[in-house]
Amino acid sequence: MNLYKSFKNTSKLVGTNQFLMICNQKFGTKSIEHSNKAVNEAEKIVGYPTSFLSLRWLLNDEVANVALHLKKLIGTKHPLLNTARELILNKESPSWGLIVLLTSKAGGLSSKFSQVDCDINAGILHSQRVLAEITEMVRTSNIIHKSILNINKNDEFSEDLHFGNKLTLLTGDYLLSNSFRELAGLKSHRVNELVSTSLRDLSEADFIEPRDSQNKPLPAPPLSQKHEISVPNHFEKDVLTISEVLGNAKAEWTLRHLLGGASLLGKCCQAALMLADHSKDLEESGYIFGRNLALALQIRKDISSFKPGESGPFSLISAPLMFHIQDNLEFYDTLMEHVKQDNIKYGQIRSLILSGNGIEKSLELKQEFVICGLEALNKFQESKAKNALINILETV
């Protein structure tokens, strides 16, 4: 909370440009170092680097065959190549599997579980470790599926691009089907149902319009008169008027990314606590923590596209851009015209956002998620795992 207040006060005192320089220092190299240190310490608590969680799935004959075929896509600009590279380099930190394992360990185990069910060294159930792997693979399959292209007959390398789409679809489906086979092996109807609803959420996220020709999400037209509306933690239990959400930068961004991934992490954290037969109150806290951590991480990723020296494309539903549109309604029509012409001037847009309030408002929203996540962790007993989760959240 003190960091959040100091950022607001600093912005008022030194002006936007200097504020952005300070933000870059706060969220630049040192911030990355602190975040990596928090993740490394957390991995020691669960027993091993969680980058190994996906190796059992990725280093097998089926996926190895896909890797052999990837070379056919070199030079075609099919997005599957870039997606595969980013997954192998494991740029996303912390991994969601690590968060699920830490949440499991923070919840603790009762004496009712035998040593056969537990990983004695890590202090978690074998089923919770499997769930962490499932979380990683469902997320990975969703990322891979997003690499599918809409192809024109006149496109160069159209046959190779179609082949790339087949690889994308089959690889994503393979990981997803194996994830739910493993999920069924946990033999918990409640956990199965809960994780399945997160798959529903991922699907619903792909049907929120508007969309471009490649089905990538675009921001909705900004509302000239917006009401203060917040997306609740369990939004499916409350009725949301979609016409009041779309066009409202904060609410629209939250809903899109809650459905698009945050609910998966939240529900898998909740499911991990279910497997250990914790109280519904603690399960709820696990969900709220995971949900808000995922949203905070997404905003950090959005903001990173606007650091000095960054170039190239970025998401058109990133938080800084959506807040900029809300403050500059006339800019929306200009942006949509560029999208229609397939001539998006990312450099100019980046400069406009850096001269406005989009970054500052994004930081404020991120801090809201951090505070909400920390409040949820208060329900857990003191432990090294809980402290590790706090450190990860505070270094986002």
mmCIF file of C-alpha atoms in Angstrom:
data_model
loop_
_atom_site.group_PDB
_atom_site.id
_atom_site.type_symbol
_atom_site.label_atom_id
_atom_site.label_comp_id
_atom_site.label_asym_id
_atom_site.label_seq_id
_atom_site.Cartn_x
_atom_site.Cartn_y
_atom_site.Cartn_z
ATOM 1 C CA MET A 1 0.000 0.000 0.000
ATOM 2 C CA ASN A 2 2.852 2.406 0.795
ATOM 3 C CA LEU A 3 4.392 1.763 -2.637
ATOM 4 C CA TYR A 4 1.081 2.590 -4.294
ATOM 5 C CA LYS A 5 0.680 5.864 -2.351
ATOM 6 C CA SER A 6 4.263 6.890 -3.050
ATOM 7 C CA PHE A 7 3.731 6.363 -6.807
ATOM 8 C CA LYS A 8 0.614 8.569 -6.807
ATOM 9 C CA ASN A 9 2.325 11.317 -4.820
ATOM 10 C CA THR A 10 5.453 11.122 -6.981
ATOM 11 C CA SER A 11 3.366 11.464 -10.135
ATOM 12 C CA LYS A 12 1.747 14.654 -8.844
ATOM 13 C CA LEU A 13 5.061 16.163 -7.697
ATOM 14 C CA VAL A 14 7.392 15.482 -10.624
ATOM 15 C CA GLY A 15 5.035 15.230 -13.606
ATOM 16 C CA THR A 16 4.283 12.421 -16.037
ATOM 17 C CA ASN A 17 7.610 12.079 -17.881
ATOM 18 C CA GLN A 18 9.737 11.928 -14.752
ATOM 19 C CA PHE A 19 7.163 9.644 -13.163
ATOM 20 C CA LEU A 20 7.542 7.235 -16.075
ATOM 21 C CA MET A 21 11.316 7.252 -15.631
ATOM 22 C CA ILE A 22 10.823 6.357 -11.967
ATOM 23 C CA CYS A 23 8.369 3.610 -12.956
ATOM 24 C CA ASN A 24 10.977 2.219 -15.318
ATOM 25 C CA GLN A 25 13.486 2.113 -12.482
ATOM 26 C CA LYS A 26 10.958 0.493 -10.145
ATOM 27 C CA PHE A 27 9.778 -2.041 -12.721
ATOM 28 C CA GLY A 28 13.008 -2.436 -14.686
ATOM 29 C CA THR A 29 16.073 -4.558 -14.043
ATOM 30 C CA LYS A 30 15.969 -4.354 -10.249
ATOM 31 C CA SER A 31 12.300 -5.319 -10.193
ATOM 32 C CA ILE A 32 13.015 -8.332 -12.408
ATOM 33 C CA GLU A 33 15.910 -9.328 -10.152
ATOM 34 C CA HIS A 34 13.696 -9.111 -7.051
ATOM 35 C CA SER A 35 10.960 -11.107 -8.784
ATOM 36 C CA ASN A 36 13.401 -13.808 -9.927
ATOM 37 C CA LYS A 37 14.876 -14.006 -6.428
ATOM 38 C CA ALA A 38 11.395 -14.474 -4.937
ATOM 39 C CA VAL A 39 10.658 -17.258 -7.444
ATOM 40 C CA ASN A 40 13.985 -19.012 -6.786
ATOM 41 C CA GLU A 41 13.365 -18.956 -3.042
ATOM 42 C CA ALA A 42 9.843 -20.298 -3.598
ATOM 43 C CA GLU A 43 11.114 -23.195 -5.718
ATOM 44 C CA LYS A 44 13.404 -24.248 -2.862
ATOM 45 C CA ILE A 45 10.340 -24.507 -0.633
ATOM 46 C CA VAL A 46 8.477 -26.880 -2.976
ATOM 47 C CA GLY A 47 11.580 -28.973 -3.580
ATOM 48 C CA TYR A 48 12.601 -28.493 -7.213
ATOM 49 C CA PRO A 49 12.469 -26.021 -10.137
ATOM 50 C CA THR A 50 8.897 -25.943 -11.409
ATOM 51 C CA SER A 51 10.129 -25.532 -14.974
ATOM 52 C CA PHE A 52 10.430 -29.345 -14.744
ATOM 53 C CA LEU A 53 6.659 -29.643 -14.290
ATOM 54 C CA SER A 54 6.002 -29.617 -18.025
ATOM 55 C CA LEU A 55 8.975 -31.745 -19.098
ATOM 56 C CA ARG A 56 7.138 -35.042 -18.556
ATOM 57 C CA TRP A 57 4.468 -33.819 -20.958
ATOM 58 C CA LEU A 58 6.642 -32.107 -23.545
ATOM 59 C CA LEU A 59 9.491 -34.629 -23.786
ATOM 60 C CA ASN A 60 7.517 -37.539 -25.184
ATOM 61 C CA ASP A 61 7.204 -39.137 -28.613
ATOM 62 C CA GLU A 62 4.025 -37.321 -29.674
ATOM 63 C CA VAL A 63 5.299 -33.819 -28.944
ATOM 64 C CA ALA A 64 8.777 -34.739 -30.224
ATOM 65 C CA ASN A 65 7.188 -35.592 -33.578
ATOM 66 C CA VAL A 66 5.555 -32.166 -33.653
ATOM 67 C CA ALA A 67 8.946 -30.556 -33.016
ATOM 68 C CA LEU A 68 10.375 -32.372 -36.060
ATOM 69 C CA HIS A 69 7.633 -30.920 -38.265
ATOM 70 C CA LEU A 70 8.091 -27.365 -36.980
ATOM 71 C CA LYS A 71 11.083 -26.839 -39.282
ATOM 72 C CA LYS A 72 8.656 -26.846 -42.242
ATOM 73 C CA LEU A 73 7.216 -23.590 -40.887
ATOM 74 C CA ILE A 74 10.525 -21.696 -40.927
ATOM 75 C CA GLY A 75 10.142 -18.645 -43.159
ATOM 76 C CA THR A 76 6.323 -18.779 -43.209
ATOM 77 C CA LYS A 77 5.818 -16.395 -40.261
ATOM 78 C CA HIS A 78 3.333 -18.812 -38.698
ATOM 79 C CA PRO A 79 2.899 -17.746 -35.039
ATOM 80 C CA LEU A 80 3.343 -21.329 -33.773
ATOM 81 C CA LEU A 81 7.121 -20.975 -34.178
ATOM 82 C CA ASN A 82 7.282 -17.930 -31.936
ATOM 83 C CA THR A 83 4.872 -19.524 -29.446
ATOM 84 C CA ALA A 84 7.012 -22.665 -29.236
ATOM 85 C CA ARG A 85 10.165 -20.599 -28.736
ATOM 86 C CA GLU A 86 8.619 -18.599 -25.894
ATOM 87 C CA LEU A 87 7.323 -21.756 -24.206
ATOM 88 C CA ILE A 88 10.741 -23.419 -24.398
ATOM 89 C CA LEU A 89 12.494 -20.312 -23.068
ATOM 90 C CA ASN A 90 9.883 -20.254 -20.279
ATOM 91 C CA LYS A 91 9.626 -16.453 -20.192
ATOM 92 C CA GLU A 92 6.580 -16.491 -17.924
ATOM 93 C CA SER A 93 7.674 -16.194 -14.308
ATOM 94 C CA PRO A 94 6.518 -17.366 -11.873
ATOM 95 C CA SER A 95 5.047 -20.502 -13.421
ATOM 96 C CA TRP A 96 1.438 -21.169 -12.486
ATOM 97 C CA GLY A 97 2.384 -24.666 -11.395
ATOM 98 C CA LEU A 98 4.666 -23.141 -8.765
ATOM 99 C CA ILE A 99 1.802 -20.990 -7.452
ATOM 100 C CA VAL A 100 -0.475 -24.037 -7.143
ATOM 101 C CA LEU A 101 2.233 -25.970 -5.264
ATOM 102 C CA LEU A 102 2.925 -23.065 -2.901
ATOM 103 C CA THR A 103 -0.795 -22.633 -2.225
ATOM 104 C CA SER A 104 -1.002 -26.368 -1.476
ATOM 105 C CA LYS A 105 1.911 -26.165 0.945
ATOM 106 C CA ALA A 106 0.597 -22.965 2.555
ATOM 107 C CA GLY A 107 -2.689 -24.745 3.277
ATOM 108 C CA GLY A 108 -0.878 -27.580 5.034
ATOM 109 C CA LEU A 109 -1.885 -31.214 5.488
ATOM 110 C CA SER A 110 -3.889 -32.918 8.203
ATOM 111 C CA SER A 111 -2.837 -36.157 9.869
ATOM 112 C CA LYS A 112 -5.581 -38.065 8.010
ATOM 113 C CA PHE A 113 -3.356 -38.410 4.922
ATOM 114 C CA SER A 114 -0.948 -41.338 4.907
ATOM 115 C CA GLN A 115 2.702 -41.087 3.913
ATOM 116 C CA VAL A 116 1.814 -42.933 0.712
ATOM 117 C CA ASP A 117 -0.360 -39.979 -0.372
ATOM 118 C CA CYS A 118 2.248 -37.332 0.445
ATOM 119 C CA ASP A 119 5.541 -36.044 -0.819
ATOM 120 C CA ILE A 120 7.252 -36.006 2.579
ATOM 121 C CA ASN A 121 10.041 -33.629 1.573
ATOM 122 C CA ALA A 122 7.756 -31.051 -0.044
ATOM 123 C CA GLY A 123 4.855 -31.404 2.406
ATOM 124 C CA ILE A 124 2.196 -31.677 -0.291
ATOM 125 C CA LEU A 125 -0.006 -34.437 -1.713
ATOM 126 C CA HIS A 126 0.993 -36.299 -4.861
ATOM 127 C CA SER A 127 -2.426 -35.346 -6.248
ATOM 128 C CA GLN A 128 -1.624 -31.661 -5.669
ATOM 129 C CA ARG A 129 1.585 -32.016 -7.660
ATOM 130 C CA VAL A 130 -0.385 -33.625 -10.494
ATOM 131 C CA LEU A 131 -2.835 -30.722 -10.347
ATOM 132 C CA ALA A 132 0.073 -28.267 -10.679
ATOM 133 C CA GLU A 133 1.150 -30.089 -13.856
ATOM 134 C CA ILE A 134 -2.435 -29.999 -15.143
ATOM 135 C CA THR A 135 -2.597 -26.242 -14.543
ATOM 136 C CA GLU A 136 0.550 -25.700 -16.597
ATOM 137 C CA MET A 137 -0.642 -27.904 -19.442
ATOM 138 C CA VAL A 138 -4.150 -26.439 -19.713
ATOM 139 C CA ARG A 139 -2.591 -23.002 -19.861
ATOM 140 C CA THR A 140 0.003 -24.148 -22.414
ATOM 141 C CA SER A 141 -2.654 -25.746 -24.626
ATOM 142 C CA ASN A 142 -4.646 -22.502 -24.575
ATOM 143 C CA ILE A 143 -1.571 -20.469 -25.564
ATOM 144 C CA ILE A 144 -0.826 -22.884 -28.419
ATOM 145 C CA HIS A 145 -4.425 -22.821 -29.695
ATOM 146 C CA LYS A 146 -4.216 -19.031 -29.978
ATOM 147 C CA SER A 147 -1.571 -19.504 -32.697
ATOM 148 C CA ILE A 148 -4.176 -20.614 -35.254
ATOM 149 C CA LEU A 149 -4.327 -18.291 -38.280
ATOM 150 C CA ASN A 150 -7.167 -17.296 -40.586
ATOM 151 C CA ILE A 151 -5.652 -18.001 -44.002
ATOM 152 C CA ASN A 152 -6.501 -16.600 -47.434
ATOM 153 C CA LYS A 153 -6.018 -18.680 -50.568
ATOM 154 C CA ASN A 154 -3.831 -15.905 -51.954
ATOM 155 C CA ASP A 155 -1.524 -15.863 -48.923
ATOM 156 C CA GLU A 156 2.104 -16.743 -49.587
ATOM 157 C CA PHE A 157 3.021 -20.189 -48.209
ATOM 158 C CA SER A 158 -0.712 -20.939 -47.780
ATOM 159 C CA GLU A 159 -0.161 -24.723 -47.822
ATOM 160 C CA ASP A 160 2.553 -24.497 -45.165
ATOM 161 C CA LEU A 161 0.376 -22.153 -43.100
ATOM 162 C CA HIS A 162 -2.478 -24.683 -43.228
ATOM 163 C CA PHE A 163 -0.010 -27.333 -42.096
ATOM 164 C CA GLY A 164 0.994 -25.019 -39.234
ATOM 165 C CA ASN A 165 -2.649 -24.698 -38.217
ATOM 166 C CA LYS A 166 -2.998 -28.485 -38.137
ATOM 167 C CA LEU A 167 0.076 -28.770 -35.918
ATOM 168 C CA THR A 168 -1.258 -26.022 -33.672
ATOM 169 C CA LEU A 169 -4.677 -27.603 -33.292
ATOM 170 C CA LEU A 170 -3.425 -31.148 -32.743
ATOM 171 C CA THR A 171 -0.690 -30.157 -30.273
ATOM 172 C CA GLY A 172 -3.067 -28.033 -28.208
ATOM 173 C CA ASP A 173 -5.719 -30.762 -28.269
ATOM 174 C CA TYR A 174 -3.176 -33.415 -27.274
ATOM 175 C CA LEU A 175 -2.052 -31.448 -24.214
ATOM 176 C CA LEU A 176 -5.624 -30.567 -23.265
ATOM 177 C CA SER A 177 -6.963 -34.113 -23.579
ATOM 178 C CA ASN A 178 -4.067 -35.503 -21.543
ATOM 179 C CA SER A 179 -4.651 -32.830 -18.913
ATOM 180 C CA PHE A 180 -8.227 -33.962 -18.397
ATOM 181 C CA ARG A 181 -7.231 -37.625 -18.424
ATOM 182 C CA GLU A 182 -4.865 -36.839 -15.538
ATOM 183 C CA LEU A 183 -7.607 -34.780 -13.899
ATOM 184 C CA ALA A 184 -10.000 -37.730 -14.038
ATOM 185 C CA GLY A 185 -7.285 -39.835 -12.389
ATOM 186 C CA LEU A 186 -7.511 -37.649 -9.273
ATOM 187 C CA LYS A 187 -10.990 -39.161 -8.713
ATOM 188 C CA SER A 188 -12.472 -35.994 -7.246
ATOM 189 C CA HIS A 189 -15.758 -34.930 -8.790
ATOM 190 C CA ARG A 190 -15.637 -31.475 -7.181
ATOM 191 C CA VAL A 191 -12.130 -30.789 -8.482
ATOM 192 C CA ASN A 192 -13.018 -32.119 -11.937
ATOM 193 C CA GLU A 193 -16.070 -29.880 -12.147
ATOM 194 C CA LEU A 194 -14.214 -26.802 -10.886
ATOM 195 C CA VAL A 195 -11.292 -27.097 -13.311
ATOM 196 C CA SER A 196 -13.731 -27.827 -16.152
ATOM 197 C CA THR A 197 -15.481 -24.501 -15.512
ATOM 198 C CA SER A 198 -12.147 -22.752 -16.041
ATOM 199 C CA LEU A 199 -12.021 -24.317 -19.515
ATOM 200 C CA ARG A 200 -15.494 -22.890 -20.114
ATOM 201 C CA ASP A 201 -14.166 -19.478 -19.069
ATOM 202 C CA LEU A 202 -11.263 -19.718 -21.527
ATOM 203 C CA SER A 203 -13.738 -20.503 -24.306
ATOM 204 C CA GLU A 204 -16.044 -17.631 -23.348
ATOM 205 C CA ALA A 205 -13.120 -15.192 -23.494
ATOM 206 C CA ASP A 206 -12.761 -15.961 -27.209
ATOM 207 C CA PHE A 207 -16.342 -14.857 -27.870
ATOM 208 C CA ILE A 208 -16.072 -11.357 -26.421
ATOM 209 C CA GLU A 209 -16.158 -8.942 -29.335
ATOM 210 C CA PRO A 210 -14.969 -6.925 -31.218
ATOM 211 C CA ARG A 211 -12.306 -8.963 -33.030
ATOM 212 C CA ASP A 212 -9.957 -8.359 -35.943
ATOM 213 C CA SER A 213 -9.577 -10.496 -39.073
ATOM 214 C CA GLN A 214 -7.321 -12.928 -37.179
ATOM 215 C CA ASN A 215 -9.827 -13.179 -34.305
ATOM 216 C CA LYS A 216 -7.538 -11.229 -31.981
ATOM 217 C CA PRO A 217 -9.447 -9.157 -29.415
ATOM 218 C CA LEU A 218 -9.988 -5.449 -29.917
ATOM 219 C CA PRO A 219 -11.174 -2.907 -27.344
ATOM 220 C CA ALA A 220 -14.896 -2.130 -27.422
ATOM 221 C CA PRO A 221 -16.033 1.415 -28.310
ATOM 222 C CA PRO A 222 -15.523 3.556 -25.183
ATOM 223 C CA LEU A 223 -18.642 4.594 -23.282
ATOM 224 C CA SER A 224 -19.274 8.335 -23.316
ATOM 225 C CA GLN A 225 -20.967 7.983 -19.933
ATOM 226 C CA LYS A 226 -19.649 5.151 -17.828
ATOM 227 C CA HIS A 227 -20.868 3.874 -14.487
ATOM 228 C CA GLU A 228 -18.532 2.692 -11.762
ATOM 229 C CA ILE A 229 -18.717 -1.061 -12.150
ATOM 230 C CA SER A 230 -16.388 -3.725 -10.806
ATOM 231 C CA VAL A 231 -16.106 -7.346 -11.866
ATOM 232 C CA PRO A 232 -16.642 -9.427 -8.685
ATOM 233 C CA ASN A 233 -14.302 -12.238 -7.705
ATOM 234 C CA HIS A 234 -16.934 -14.863 -8.556
ATOM 235 C CA PHE A 235 -18.503 -12.978 -11.423
ATOM 236 C CA GLU A 236 -20.671 -15.951 -12.504
ATOM 237 C CA LYS A 237 -22.630 -15.676 -9.247
ATOM 238 C CA ASP A 238 -23.580 -12.055 -9.949
ATOM 239 C CA VAL A 239 -25.383 -10.658 -12.971
ATOM 240 C CA LEU A 240 -23.189 -8.372 -15.071
ATOM 241 C CA THR A 241 -24.732 -6.044 -17.625
ATOM 242 C CA ILE A 242 -22.355 -6.562 -20.529
ATOM 243 C CA SER A 243 -23.309 -3.217 -22.104
ATOM 244 C CA GLU A 244 -21.957 -1.493 -18.992
ATOM 245 C CA VAL A 245 -18.759 -3.568 -18.982
ATOM 246 C CA LEU A 246 -17.641 -3.272 -22.607
ATOM 247 C CA GLY A 247 -16.299 0.222 -23.186
ATOM 248 C CA ASN A 248 -15.495 0.679 -19.507
ATOM 249 C CA ALA A 249 -11.697 0.300 -19.513
ATOM 250 C CA LYS A 250 -11.228 -1.121 -16.019
ATOM 251 C CA ALA A 251 -14.224 -3.476 -16.083
ATOM 252 C CA GLU A 252 -13.668 -4.644 -19.672
ATOM 253 C CA TRP A 253 -9.969 -5.322 -19.146
ATOM 254 C CA THR A 254 -10.693 -7.244 -15.930
ATOM 255 C CA LEU A 255 -13.463 -9.371 -17.451
ATOM 256 C CA ARG A 256 -11.478 -10.241 -20.578
ATOM 257 C CA HIS A 257 -8.415 -11.364 -18.623
ATOM 258 C CA LEU A 258 -10.373 -13.020 -15.821
ATOM 259 C CA LEU A 259 -12.060 -15.263 -18.371
ATOM 260 C CA GLY A 260 -8.886 -15.520 -20.452
ATOM 261 C CA GLY A 261 -6.701 -17.078 -17.761
ATOM 262 C CA ALA A 262 -7.017 -15.632 -14.258
ATOM 263 C CA SER A 263 -9.956 -17.871 -13.382
ATOM 264 C CA LEU A 264 -7.841 -20.918 -14.354
ATOM 265 C CA LEU A 265 -5.137 -20.083 -11.819
ATOM 266 C CA GLY A 266 -7.687 -19.085 -9.178
ATOM 267 C CA LYS A 267 -9.740 -22.246 -9.554
ATOM 268 C CA CYS A 268 -6.675 -24.507 -9.617
ATOM 269 C CA CYS A 269 -5.446 -22.921 -6.362
ATOM 270 C CA GLN A 270 -8.917 -23.554 -4.945
ATOM 271 C CA ALA A 271 -8.898 -27.135 -6.268
ATOM 272 C CA ALA A 272 -5.505 -27.801 -4.646
ATOM 273 C CA LEU A 273 -7.003 -26.919 -1.264
ATOM 274 C CA MET A 274 -10.044 -29.089 -2.030
ATOM 275 C CA LEU A 275 -7.772 -32.098 -2.508
ATOM 276 C CA ALA A 276 -6.466 -31.611 1.041
ATOM 277 C CA ASP A 277 -10.022 -31.306 2.450
ATOM 278 C CA HIS A 278 -9.640 -27.751 3.710
ATOM 279 C CA SER A 279 -12.587 -25.589 4.750
ATOM 280 C CA LYS A 280 -14.651 -23.867 2.077
ATOM 281 C CA ASP A 281 -13.581 -20.534 3.545
ATOM 282 C CA LEU A 282 -9.902 -21.331 2.932
ATOM 283 C CA GLU A 283 -10.702 -22.733 -0.516
ATOM 284 C CA GLU A 284 -12.397 -19.427 -1.351
ATOM 285 C CA SER A 285 -9.329 -17.512 -0.164
ATOM 286 C CA GLY A 286 -7.141 -19.683 -2.396
ATOM 287 C CA TYR A 287 -9.294 -18.792 -5.396
ATOM 288 C CA ILE A 288 -9.272 -15.059 -4.637
ATOM 289 C CA PHE A 289 -5.496 -15.088 -4.208
ATOM 290 C CA GLY A 290 -4.853 -16.950 -7.477
ATOM 291 C CA ARG A 291 -7.311 -14.810 -9.403
ATOM 292 C CA ASN A 292 -5.785 -11.521 -8.264
ATOM 293 C CA LEU A 293 -2.190 -12.691 -8.675
ATOM 294 C CA ALA A 294 -2.896 -13.705 -12.288
ATOM 295 C CA LEU A 295 -4.478 -10.317 -13.039
ATOM 296 C CA ALA A 296 -1.568 -8.457 -11.422
ATOM 297 C CA LEU A 297 0.911 -10.508 -13.471
ATOM 298 C CA GLN A 298 -1.035 -9.719 -16.645
ATOM 299 C CA ILE A 299 -0.875 -5.976 -15.968
ATOM 300 C CA ARG A 300 2.868 -6.267 -15.353
ATOM 301 C CA LYS A 301 3.165 -7.963 -18.735
ATOM 302 C CA ASP A 302 1.032 -5.248 -20.367
ATOM 303 C CA ILE A 303 3.139 -2.446 -18.895
ATOM 304 C CA SER A 304 6.398 -4.129 -19.943
ATOM 305 C CA SER A 305 5.488 -3.456 -23.594
ATOM 306 C CA PHE A 306 5.808 0.278 -22.930
ATOM 307 C CA LYS A 307 9.213 0.372 -21.258
ATOM 308 C CA PRO A 308 11.779 2.668 -22.943
ATOM 309 C CA GLY A 309 13.525 0.806 -25.737
ATOM 310 C CA GLU A 310 10.627 -1.565 -26.425
ATOM 311 C CA SER A 311 9.441 -1.882 -30.020
ATOM 312 C CA GLY A 312 7.163 -4.048 -32.091
ATOM 313 C CA PRO A 313 3.499 -5.009 -31.666
ATOM 314 C CA PHE A 314 1.597 -5.343 -28.404
ATOM 315 C CA SER A 315 -1.899 -6.408 -27.403
ATOM 316 C CA LEU A 316 -4.629 -3.939 -28.335
ATOM 317 C CA ILE A 317 -6.468 -4.853 -25.136
ATOM 318 C CA SER A 318 -3.481 -4.060 -22.922
ATOM 319 C CA ALA A 319 -4.392 -2.025 -19.848
ATOM 320 C CA PRO A 320 -2.390 1.142 -20.736
ATOM 321 C CA LEU A 321 -3.993 1.341 -24.190
ATOM 322 C CA MET A 322 -7.530 0.781 -22.896
ATOM 323 C CA PHE A 323 -7.117 3.474 -20.237
ATOM 324 C CA HIS A 324 -5.687 5.817 -22.887
ATOM 325 C CA ILE A 325 -8.742 5.250 -25.094
ATOM 326 C CA GLN A 326 -11.046 5.981 -22.170
ATOM 327 C CA ASP A 327 -9.329 9.342 -21.631
ATOM 328 C CA ASN A 328 -9.147 10.136 -25.369
ATOM 329 C CA LEU A 329 -12.408 8.996 -26.960
ATOM 330 C CA GLU A 330 -11.531 10.344 -30.412
ATOM 331 C CA PHE A 331 -8.443 8.099 -30.558
ATOM 332 C CA TYR A 332 -10.618 4.978 -30.771
ATOM 333 C CA ASP A 333 -11.871 5.741 -34.306
ATOM 334 C CA THR A 334 -8.308 6.391 -35.466
ATOM 335 C CA LEU A 335 -7.153 3.078 -34.010
ATOM 336 C CA MET A 336 -10.000 1.124 -35.608
ATOM 337 C CA GLU A 337 -9.234 2.706 -38.979
ATOM 338 C CA HIS A 338 -5.632 1.524 -38.683
ATOM 339 C CA VAL A 339 -6.858 -1.964 -37.730
ATOM 340 C CA LYS A 340 -9.176 -2.036 -40.742
ATOM 341 C CA GLN A 341 -6.298 -1.075 -43.042
ATOM 342 C CA ASP A 342 -3.985 -3.575 -41.307
ATOM 343 C CA ASN A 343 -1.566 -0.714 -40.730
ATOM 344 C CA ILE A 344 -1.296 -0.340 -36.959
ATOM 345 C CA LYS A 345 1.403 2.192 -36.083
ATOM 346 C CA TYR A 346 2.593 0.672 -32.830
ATOM 347 C CA GLY A 347 5.454 3.142 -32.401
ATOM 348 C CA GLN A 348 3.152 6.158 -32.576
ATOM 349 C CA ILE A 349 0.598 4.532 -30.270
ATOM 350 C CA ARG A 350 3.342 3.695 -27.768
ATOM 351 C CA SER A 351 4.488 7.338 -27.740
ATOM 352 C CA LEU A 352 0.918 8.591 -27.232
ATOM 353 C CA ILE A 353 0.351 6.247 -24.299
ATOM 354 C CA LEU A 354 3.643 7.224 -22.668
ATOM 355 C CA SER A 355 2.562 10.869 -22.814
ATOM 356 C CA GLY A 356 -0.797 10.147 -21.150
ATOM 357 C CA ASN A 357 -2.119 8.594 -17.938
ATOM 358 C CA GLY A 358 -2.497 4.998 -19.157
ATOM 359 C CA ILE A 359 0.591 3.648 -17.383
ATOM 360 C CA GLU A 360 -0.247 5.372 -14.108
ATOM 361 C CA LYS A 361 -3.822 4.056 -14.110
ATOM 362 C CA SER A 362 -2.565 0.562 -14.946
ATOM 363 C CA LEU A 363 -0.205 0.675 -11.966
ATOM 364 C CA GLU A 364 -3.094 1.753 -9.740
ATOM 365 C CA LEU A 365 -5.222 -1.166 -10.945
ATOM 366 C CA LYS A 366 -2.334 -3.590 -10.459
ATOM 367 C CA GLN A 367 -1.922 -2.406 -6.901
ATOM 368 C CA GLU A 368 -5.641 -3.052 -6.270
ATOM 369 C CA PHE A 369 -5.142 -6.680 -7.301
ATOM 370 C CA VAL A 370 -1.995 -6.994 -5.164
ATOM 371 C CA ILE A 371 -3.801 -5.666 -2.075
ATOM 372 C CA CYS A 372 -6.782 -7.993 -2.656
ATOM 373 C CA GLY A 373 -4.425 -10.962 -3.036
ATOM 374 C CA LEU A 374 -2.566 -10.093 0.172
ATOM 375 C CA GLU A 375 -5.862 -9.847 2.057
ATOM 376 C CA ALA A 376 -6.798 -13.351 0.859
ATOM 377 C CA LEU A 377 -3.473 -14.715 2.151
ATOM 378 C CA ASN A 378 -4.312 -13.457 5.652
ATOM 379 C CA LYS A 379 -6.627 -16.487 5.990
ATOM 380 C CA PHE A 380 -3.625 -18.850 5.775
ATOM 381 C CA GLN A 381 -1.498 -19.781 8.773
ATOM 382 C CA GLU A 382 2.046 -18.446 8.961
ATOM 383 C CA SER A 383 4.492 -20.598 7.002
ATOM 384 C CA LYS A 384 7.435 -20.342 4.629
ATOM 385 C CA ALA A 385 5.114 -21.098 1.716
ATOM 386 C CA LYS A 386 2.772 -18.259 2.678
ATOM 387 C CA ASN A 387 5.717 -15.868 2.979
ATOM 388 C CA ALA A 388 6.926 -16.983 -0.455
ATOM 389 C CA LEU A 389 3.507 -16.194 -1.952
ATOM 390 C CA ILE A 390 3.555 -12.772 -0.280
ATOM 391 C CA ASN A 391 7.033 -12.086 -1.689
ATOM 392 C CA ILE A 392 5.955 -13.091 -5.199
ATOM 393 C CA LEU A 393 2.869 -10.884 -5.000
ATOM 394 C CA GLU A 394 4.791 -7.890 -3.659
ATOM 395 C CA THR A 395 7.422 -8.127 -6.403
ATOM 396 C CA VAL A 396 4.898 -8.235 -9.251
#
